[in-house]
């Protein structure tokens, strides 16, 4: 009998549902919330209300696209955390209700582990052990991945995440939230002519708050002399900000490869959709003889396929949750 899992992801502002059969993604549907754009960031209450509205249609769409009926499902998987509490509650409650109604197992999934295991949604799949640079709106981590459930964080941000660095500097440039994709698009027509400092952080940790501050002061100074400075230099500013964020990430990745001796390297999380990061990592891989794994765009940003793929491996181990399981805004990596 095939293992058919319906997976739900609702940790932030995307409502997503996917159907996975024997570890293969049959459907992966996402309803993104546009309402946050006007506020310049995700508003938790607006997000949870929108999940509430989108959840049933997105789940129906995922089942329809997969050609799978509810009664043919083997398990329901959901994101337990980390994420926004109000958003997580919608997904967790929905998953519990559906598992109860269908009398099938419930599988909790750690959102950041799932970003890493998204690599197993497509071929070629990485061979263990590999190093994963996990970069999203809430996390920036270097992880040694020894097995599906044996992962160690060897470096992380001490302040902002890489995605926040894109979003916050983008806001300074007058760009809509989330600014990462806008910076990516604008940078394609610009040159990195403005020099922003690289933070001096020991070892494998990251820091991005200093970059944001230095850009803020730089812009203030320039705007005094020329109020149109940002609009006249938008492409070059975007290229400079992006270039610096990407080099901070890749320099640390290089240090991690040197320290661990692991030369299989993977990207994960929303920021791995960034074209400069993808291109430069591929280039580094070619130069240095690393094996690189860069997920397809749809598996980079938040999606339920990654939750379903992770749940598939938990299903094989018989690792199920009970109905008392509660969402957690902060969730240890060990879960
Ligand atoms: O993983 P994700 O979808 O959600 C979280 O779990 O946080 O990541 C969202 C982050 C946002 O900060 C967004 O600006 C960033 O990923 N992002 C990008 C790009 N696409 C999304 N950053 C840079 N370039 C992109 N193309
Ligand atoms: Zn994410």
Short mmCIF file of C-alpha atoms and ligand atoms in Angstrom, two decimals:
data_model
loop_
_atom_site.label_atom_id
_atom_site.label_comp_id
_atom_site.label_asym_id
_atom_site.label_seq_id
_atom_site.Cartn_x
_atom_site.Cartn_y
_atom_site.Cartn_z
CA UNK A 1 0.00 0.00 0.00
CA UNK A 2 1.29 3.43 -0.90
CA UNK A 3 1.98 5.92 1.89
CA UNK A 4 -0.09 9.00 1.05
CA UNK A 5 0.39 12.03 3.29
CA UNK A 6 -1.51 15.31 3.31
CA UNK A 7 0.82 18.03 4.64
CA UNK A 8 -0.14 21.46 5.99
CA UNK A 9 2.19 24.46 6.42
CA UNK A 10 0.96 27.64 8.14
CA UNK A 11 3.91 28.94 10.18
CA UNK A 12 4.02 32.48 8.80
CA UNK A 13 2.06 34.16 6.00
CA UNK A 14 1.72 31.39 3.40
CA UNK A 15 -1.05 28.81 3.67
CA UNK A 16 0.14 25.68 1.93
CA UNK A 17 -1.05 22.10 1.45
CA UNK A 18 0.65 19.24 -0.38
CA UNK A 19 0.10 15.56 -1.07
CA UNK A 20 3.10 13.23 -0.98
CA UNK A 21 2.95 9.61 -2.20
CA UNK A 22 5.83 7.36 -1.12
CA UNK A 23 8.03 10.44 -0.70
CA UNK A 24 7.15 11.87 -4.13
CA UNK A 25 5.39 15.26 -4.33
CA UNK A 26 2.06 14.94 -6.18
CA UNK A 27 0.83 18.48 -5.45
CA UNK A 28 2.11 21.57 -3.64
CA UNK A 29 -0.40 24.44 -3.39
CA UNK A 30 0.32 27.80 -1.77
CA UNK A 31 -1.96 30.75 -1.03
CA UNK A 32 0.25 33.76 -0.28
CA UNK A 33 -1.18 36.61 1.73
CA UNK A 34 -1.03 39.98 0.01
CA UNK A 35 -2.58 41.87 2.93
CA UNK A 36 0.78 42.37 4.70
CA UNK A 37 2.30 44.40 1.89
CA UNK A 38 0.56 47.58 3.00
CA UNK A 39 1.93 47.20 6.57
CA UNK A 40 5.55 46.61 5.52
CA UNK A 41 5.74 43.27 7.35
CA UNK A 42 3.69 40.32 8.54
CA UNK A 43 0.93 41.28 10.98
CA UNK A 44 0.33 38.16 13.12
CA UNK A 45 -3.40 38.60 13.62
CA UNK A 46 -4.00 39.35 9.93
CA UNK A 47 -1.98 36.23 9.07
CA UNK A 48 -3.93 33.87 11.32
CA UNK A 49 -7.29 35.18 10.07
CA UNK A 50 -6.19 34.69 6.46
CA UNK A 51 -4.97 31.11 7.16
CA UNK A 52 -8.43 30.43 8.54
CA UNK A 53 -10.00 31.51 5.25
CA UNK A 54 -7.48 29.87 2.90
CA UNK A 55 -6.98 26.52 4.64
CA UNK A 56 -9.94 24.50 3.34
CA UNK A 57 -9.72 25.69 -0.31
CA UNK A 58 -5.94 25.09 -0.42
CA UNK A 59 -6.32 21.58 1.04
CA UNK A 60 -9.11 20.77 -1.45
CA UNK A 61 -6.95 22.04 -4.30
CA UNK A 62 -3.96 19.93 -3.20
CA UNK A 63 -6.09 16.77 -2.99
CA UNK A 64 -7.75 17.46 -6.33
CA UNK A 65 -4.44 18.12 -8.11
CA UNK A 66 -2.98 14.95 -6.65
CA UNK A 67 -6.04 12.92 -7.59
CA UNK A 68 -6.19 11.56 -4.04
CA UNK A 69 -9.37 11.23 -1.98
CA UNK A 70 -9.51 11.99 1.74
CA UNK A 71 -10.25 8.37 2.63
CA UNK A 72 -7.13 7.25 0.73
CA UNK A 73 -4.80 9.26 2.99
CA UNK A 74 -2.36 7.44 5.32
CA UNK A 75 -1.49 10.38 7.62
CA UNK A 76 -1.82 14.14 8.16
CA UNK A 77 1.36 16.16 8.67
CA UNK A 78 1.65 19.72 9.95
CA UNK A 79 4.20 22.33 11.00
CA UNK A 80 4.41 22.41 14.78
CA UNK A 81 6.89 25.31 14.90
CA UNK A 82 8.85 27.52 14.94
CA UNK A 83 6.60 30.30 13.66
CA UNK A 84 3.89 32.75 14.60
CA UNK A 85 1.61 31.26 17.27
CA UNK A 86 -1.66 32.48 15.75
CA UNK A 87 -0.65 31.10 12.34
CA UNK A 88 0.55 27.74 13.68
CA UNK A 89 -2.65 27.23 15.68
CA UNK A 90 -4.77 27.28 12.51
CA UNK A 91 -2.68 24.57 10.81
CA UNK A 92 -2.31 22.42 13.93
CA UNK A 93 -6.04 22.53 14.72
CA UNK A 94 -6.97 21.73 11.14
CA UNK A 95 -4.53 18.80 10.98
CA UNK A 96 -5.74 17.39 14.31
CA UNK A 97 -9.39 17.62 13.27
CA UNK A 98 -8.74 15.92 9.95
CA UNK A 99 -6.64 13.12 11.48
CA UNK A 100 -9.34 12.55 14.08
CA UNK A 101 -12.14 12.51 11.51
CA UNK A 102 -10.28 10.09 9.21
CA UNK A 103 -8.83 8.06 12.12
CA UNK A 104 -5.30 8.18 10.71
CA UNK A 105 -1.93 9.16 12.30
CA UNK A 106 -0.86 12.74 12.90
CA UNK A 107 2.77 13.77 12.22
CA UNK A 108 4.35 16.95 13.58
CA UNK A 109 7.19 18.51 11.61
CA UNK A 110 9.87 21.07 12.54
CA UNK A 111 9.74 23.89 9.99
CA UNK A 112 13.51 24.43 9.70
CA UNK A 113 14.27 20.71 9.45
CA UNK A 114 11.70 20.58 6.67
CA UNK A 115 13.45 23.40 4.77
CA UNK A 116 16.57 21.21 4.82
CA UNK A 117 14.77 17.98 3.90
CA UNK A 118 13.09 19.79 0.97
CA UNK A 119 16.19 18.54 -0.88
CA UNK A 120 14.65 15.06 -0.78
CA UNK A 121 11.64 16.24 -2.79
CA UNK A 122 13.66 16.08 -6.01
CA UNK A 123 16.62 14.39 -7.65
CA UNK A 124 19.55 14.26 -7.29
CA UNK A 125 19.15 13.85 -3.53
CA UNK A 126 22.15 14.78 -1.38
CA UNK A 127 24.13 11.97 0.20
CA UNK A 128 24.76 12.25 3.96
CA UNK A 129 26.62 13.95 5.51
CA UNK A 130 26.14 17.38 3.96
CA UNK A 131 26.36 20.98 5.10
CA UNK A 132 23.24 23.09 4.77
CA UNK A 133 23.11 26.88 4.78
CA UNK A 134 19.56 27.56 5.92
CA UNK A 135 18.51 31.12 5.23
CA UNK A 136 14.97 32.40 5.74
CA UNK A 137 13.04 35.35 7.14
CA UNK A 138 13.46 34.07 10.69
CA UNK A 139 16.61 31.92 10.60
CA UNK A 140 20.18 31.88 9.37
CA UNK A 141 21.95 28.67 10.27
CA UNK A 142 24.78 26.42 9.21
CA UNK A 143 23.75 22.84 9.82
CA UNK A 144 25.65 19.56 9.60
CA UNK A 145 23.11 17.04 8.32
CA UNK A 146 24.24 13.48 9.12
CA UNK A 147 20.91 11.80 8.59
CA UNK A 148 17.20 12.72 8.23
CA UNK A 149 16.93 13.15 11.99
CA UNK A 150 20.53 13.78 12.99
CA UNK A 151 21.30 17.46 12.42
CA UNK A 152 23.58 19.83 14.35
CA UNK A 153 23.55 23.61 14.11
CA UNK A 154 27.20 24.73 14.00
CA UNK A 155 26.59 28.45 13.32
CA UNK A 156 23.69 30.87 13.55
CA UNK A 157 22.85 34.53 13.48
CA UNK A 158 23.35 36.51 16.67
CA UNK A 159 20.81 39.17 15.59
CA UNK A 160 18.83 39.50 12.34
CA UNK A 161 18.27 36.66 9.88
CA UNK A 162 19.49 36.98 6.27
CA UNK A 163 15.90 37.40 5.04
CA UNK A 164 15.36 40.18 7.58
CA UNK A 165 18.53 41.85 6.31
CA UNK A 166 17.00 41.87 2.82
CA UNK A 167 13.58 42.98 4.08
CA UNK A 168 14.83 45.71 6.44
CA UNK A 169 17.34 47.24 4.05
CA UNK A 170 14.72 47.01 1.30
CA UNK A 171 12.36 49.01 3.51
CA UNK A 172 15.05 51.71 3.81
CA UNK A 173 15.13 51.77 0.01
CA UNK A 174 11.34 52.22 -0.07
CA UNK A 175 10.58 48.68 -1.30
CA UNK A 176 7.47 46.68 -0.42
CA UNK A 177 7.55 43.73 1.97
CA UNK A 178 9.00 41.17 1.45
CA UNK A 179 11.84 43.10 -0.14
CA UNK A 180 14.13 40.12 -0.90
CA UNK A 181 12.63 39.33 -4.31
CA UNK A 182 12.54 43.07 -5.24
CA UNK A 183 16.22 43.53 -4.36
CA UNK A 184 17.02 40.41 -6.37
CA UNK A 185 15.19 41.80 -9.42
CA UNK A 186 16.64 45.34 -9.13
CA UNK A 187 20.19 44.12 -8.55
CA UNK A 188 20.21 42.40 -11.93
CA UNK A 189 20.43 45.83 -13.57
CA UNK A 190 22.92 47.33 -11.10
CA UNK A 191 26.54 47.13 -10.01
CA UNK A 192 27.81 46.72 -6.45
CA UNK A 193 29.57 50.11 -6.40
CA UNK A 194 28.75 51.00 -2.79
CA UNK A 195 30.94 49.37 -0.15
CA UNK A 196 29.15 48.23 2.99
CA UNK A 197 31.28 46.70 5.76
CA UNK A 198 31.45 42.98 6.48
CA UNK A 199 30.84 42.35 10.22
CA UNK A 200 33.68 40.84 12.21
CA UNK A 201 32.06 37.91 13.97
CA UNK A 202 34.15 35.05 15.26
CA UNK A 203 33.72 31.51 14.18
CA UNK A 204 30.61 30.36 12.33
CA UNK A 205 28.04 32.84 13.64
CA UNK A 206 26.45 35.56 11.53
CA UNK A 207 25.45 39.16 12.21
CA UNK A 208 23.37 41.41 9.97
CA UNK A 209 22.18 44.24 12.21
CA UNK A 210 25.38 46.28 11.69
CA UNK A 211 24.89 46.14 7.94
CA UNK A 212 21.39 47.57 8.26
CA UNK A 213 22.68 50.40 10.50
CA UNK A 214 25.55 51.26 8.18
CA UNK A 215 23.18 51.42 5.21
CA UNK A 216 20.80 53.63 7.22
CA UNK A 217 23.59 56.14 8.05
CA UNK A 218 24.96 56.02 4.52
CA UNK A 219 21.53 56.78 3.03
CA UNK A 220 20.84 59.58 5.53
CA UNK A 221 24.11 61.26 4.58
CA UNK A 222 23.55 60.90 0.86
CA UNK A 223 19.92 62.04 1.02
CA UNK A 224 21.01 65.32 2.68
CA UNK A 225 23.07 66.21 -0.39
CA UNK A 226 20.64 64.71 -2.92
CA UNK A 227 17.02 63.96 -1.95
CA UNK A 228 16.69 61.80 -5.09
CA UNK A 229 19.76 59.67 -4.21
CA UNK A 230 17.81 56.44 -3.69
CA UNK A 231 15.72 56.63 -6.85
CA UNK A 232 18.72 57.65 -8.96
CA UNK A 233 20.85 54.79 -7.60
CA UNK A 234 18.28 52.11 -6.81
CA UNK A 235 19.76 49.37 -8.99
CA UNK A 236 23.31 49.92 -7.73
CA UNK A 237 22.12 50.14 -4.13
CA UNK A 238 20.23 46.86 -4.51
CA UNK A 239 23.27 45.19 -6.10
CA UNK A 240 25.54 46.49 -3.31
CA UNK A 241 23.26 45.36 -0.47
CA UNK A 242 22.68 41.96 -2.06
CA UNK A 243 26.36 41.50 -2.87
CA UNK A 244 27.33 42.12 0.75
CA UNK A 245 24.65 39.83 2.24
CA UNK A 246 25.63 37.06 -0.16
CA UNK A 247 29.34 37.40 0.56
CA UNK A 248 28.71 37.30 4.33
CA UNK A 249 26.81 34.02 3.82
CA UNK A 250 29.29 32.42 1.45
CA UNK A 251 32.38 33.40 3.48
CA UNK A 252 30.92 31.61 6.50
CA UNK A 253 30.00 28.63 4.37
CA UNK A 254 33.61 28.45 3.21
CA UNK A 255 34.78 28.53 6.85
CA UNK A 256 32.31 25.74 7.67
CA UNK A 257 33.63 23.58 4.81
CA UNK A 258 37.21 24.18 6.02
CA UNK A 259 36.30 23.28 9.60
CA UNK A 260 34.21 20.19 8.94
CA UNK A 261 35.88 18.89 5.79
CA UNK A 262 32.40 18.31 4.33
CA UNK A 263 32.28 19.40 0.69
CA UNK A 264 28.68 18.50 -0.10
CA UNK A 265 26.85 21.78 0.44
CA UNK A 266 23.17 22.65 0.19
CA UNK A 267 21.03 25.79 0.38
CA UNK A 268 17.64 25.94 2.07
CA UNK A 269 14.99 28.48 3.10
CA UNK A 270 13.35 31.45 1.38
CA UNK A 271 16.57 33.40 0.77
CA UNK A 272 17.93 30.47 -1.25
CA UNK A 273 15.58 31.74 -3.98
CA UNK A 274 18.07 34.61 -4.41
CA UNK A 275 19.68 34.40 -7.84
CA UNK A 276 23.07 35.85 -6.86
CA UNK A 277 23.36 33.45 -3.92
CA UNK A 278 22.44 30.51 -6.17
CA UNK A 279 24.82 31.55 -8.96
CA UNK A 280 27.76 32.33 -6.72
CA UNK A 281 27.40 29.09 -4.77
CA UNK A 282 27.29 27.11 -8.00
CA UNK A 283 30.40 28.95 -9.20
CA UNK A 284 32.21 28.29 -5.89
CA UNK A 285 31.24 24.63 -6.17
CA UNK A 286 32.75 24.39 -9.65
CA UNK A 287 35.94 26.18 -8.58
CA UNK A 288 36.48 24.27 -5.37
CA UNK A 289 35.18 20.86 -6.38
CA UNK A 290 32.21 20.96 -3.99
CA UNK A 291 29.00 19.11 -4.75
CA UNK A 292 26.24 21.73 -4.50
CA UNK A 293 22.49 21.26 -4.00
CA UNK A 294 20.18 24.15 -4.74
CA UNK A 295 16.44 23.49 -4.46
CA UNK A 296 13.89 24.38 -7.10
CA UNK A 297 12.29 27.79 -6.41
CA UNK A 298 8.98 26.34 -5.23
CA UNK A 299 10.80 24.31 -2.55
CA UNK A 300 12.84 27.31 -1.28
CA UNK A 301 10.13 29.55 0.18
CA UNK A 302 7.56 28.23 2.64
CA UNK A 303 5.69 25.26 1.20
CA UNK A 304 3.89 22.15 2.44
CA UNK A 305 5.77 19.75 0.13
CA UNK A 306 8.82 20.01 2.42
CA UNK A 307 6.58 19.24 5.43
CA UNK A 308 5.17 16.18 3.63
CA UNK A 309 8.58 14.87 2.56
CA UNK A 310 9.88 15.16 6.14
CA UNK A 311 6.70 13.47 7.40
CA UNK A 312 7.25 10.60 4.98
CA UNK A 313 10.55 9.73 6.69
CA UNK A 314 8.88 10.07 10.11
CA UNK A 315 6.07 7.76 8.94
CA UNK A 316 8.63 5.11 7.98
CA UNK A 317 9.97 5.27 11.56
CA UNK A 318 6.46 5.15 13.06
CA UNK A 319 7.12 8.55 14.62
CA UNK A 320 3.58 9.85 15.20
CA UNK A 321 2.13 12.61 17.38
CA UNK A 322 -0.89 12.39 19.64
CA UNK A 323 -3.88 14.70 19.85
CA UNK A 324 -2.36 16.59 22.82
CA UNK A 325 0.46 18.02 20.65
CA UNK A 326 0.60 21.83 20.85
CA UNK A 327 2.13 24.35 18.45
CA UNK A 328 5.34 26.04 19.60
CA UNK A 329 6.47 29.46 18.41
CA UNK A 330 10.02 28.52 19.44
CA UNK A 331 10.91 24.92 18.87
CA UNK A 332 14.25 23.26 19.55
CA UNK A 333 16.01 21.81 16.58
CA UNK A 334 16.06 18.39 18.25
CA UNK A 335 12.33 17.75 17.78
O1 LIG B 1 11.53 30.57 4.24
P1 LIG B 1 10.65 31.75 3.99
O2 LIG B 1 9.68 31.70 2.83
O3 LIG B 1 9.82 32.10 5.26
C1 LIG B 1 10.36 31.99 6.55
O4 LIG B 1 10.33 30.84 7.10
O5 LIG B 1 10.88 33.01 7.03
O6 LIG B 1 11.62 33.02 3.81
C2 LIG B 1 11.11 34.32 3.59
C3 LIG B 1 12.28 35.26 3.36
C4 LIG B 1 11.87 36.75 3.29
O7 LIG B 1 12.72 37.46 4.15
C5 LIG B 1 12.11 37.10 1.83
O8 LIG B 1 12.49 38.46 1.63
C6 LIG B 1 13.23 36.18 1.46
O9 LIG B 1 12.92 34.96 2.11
N1 LIG B 1 13.34 35.95 0.01
C7 LIG B 1 14.37 36.40 -0.74
C8 LIG B 1 14.08 36.05 -2.09
N2 LIG B 1 12.87 35.39 -2.10
C9 LIG B 1 12.44 35.34 -0.81
N3 LIG B 1 15.49 37.06 -0.40
C10 LIG B 1 16.35 37.37 -1.38
N4 LIG B 1 16.13 37.09 -2.69
C11 LIG B 1 15.03 36.42 -3.09
N5 LIG B 1 14.83 36.14 -4.37
ZN1 LIG B 2 10.47 29.06 6.16
#
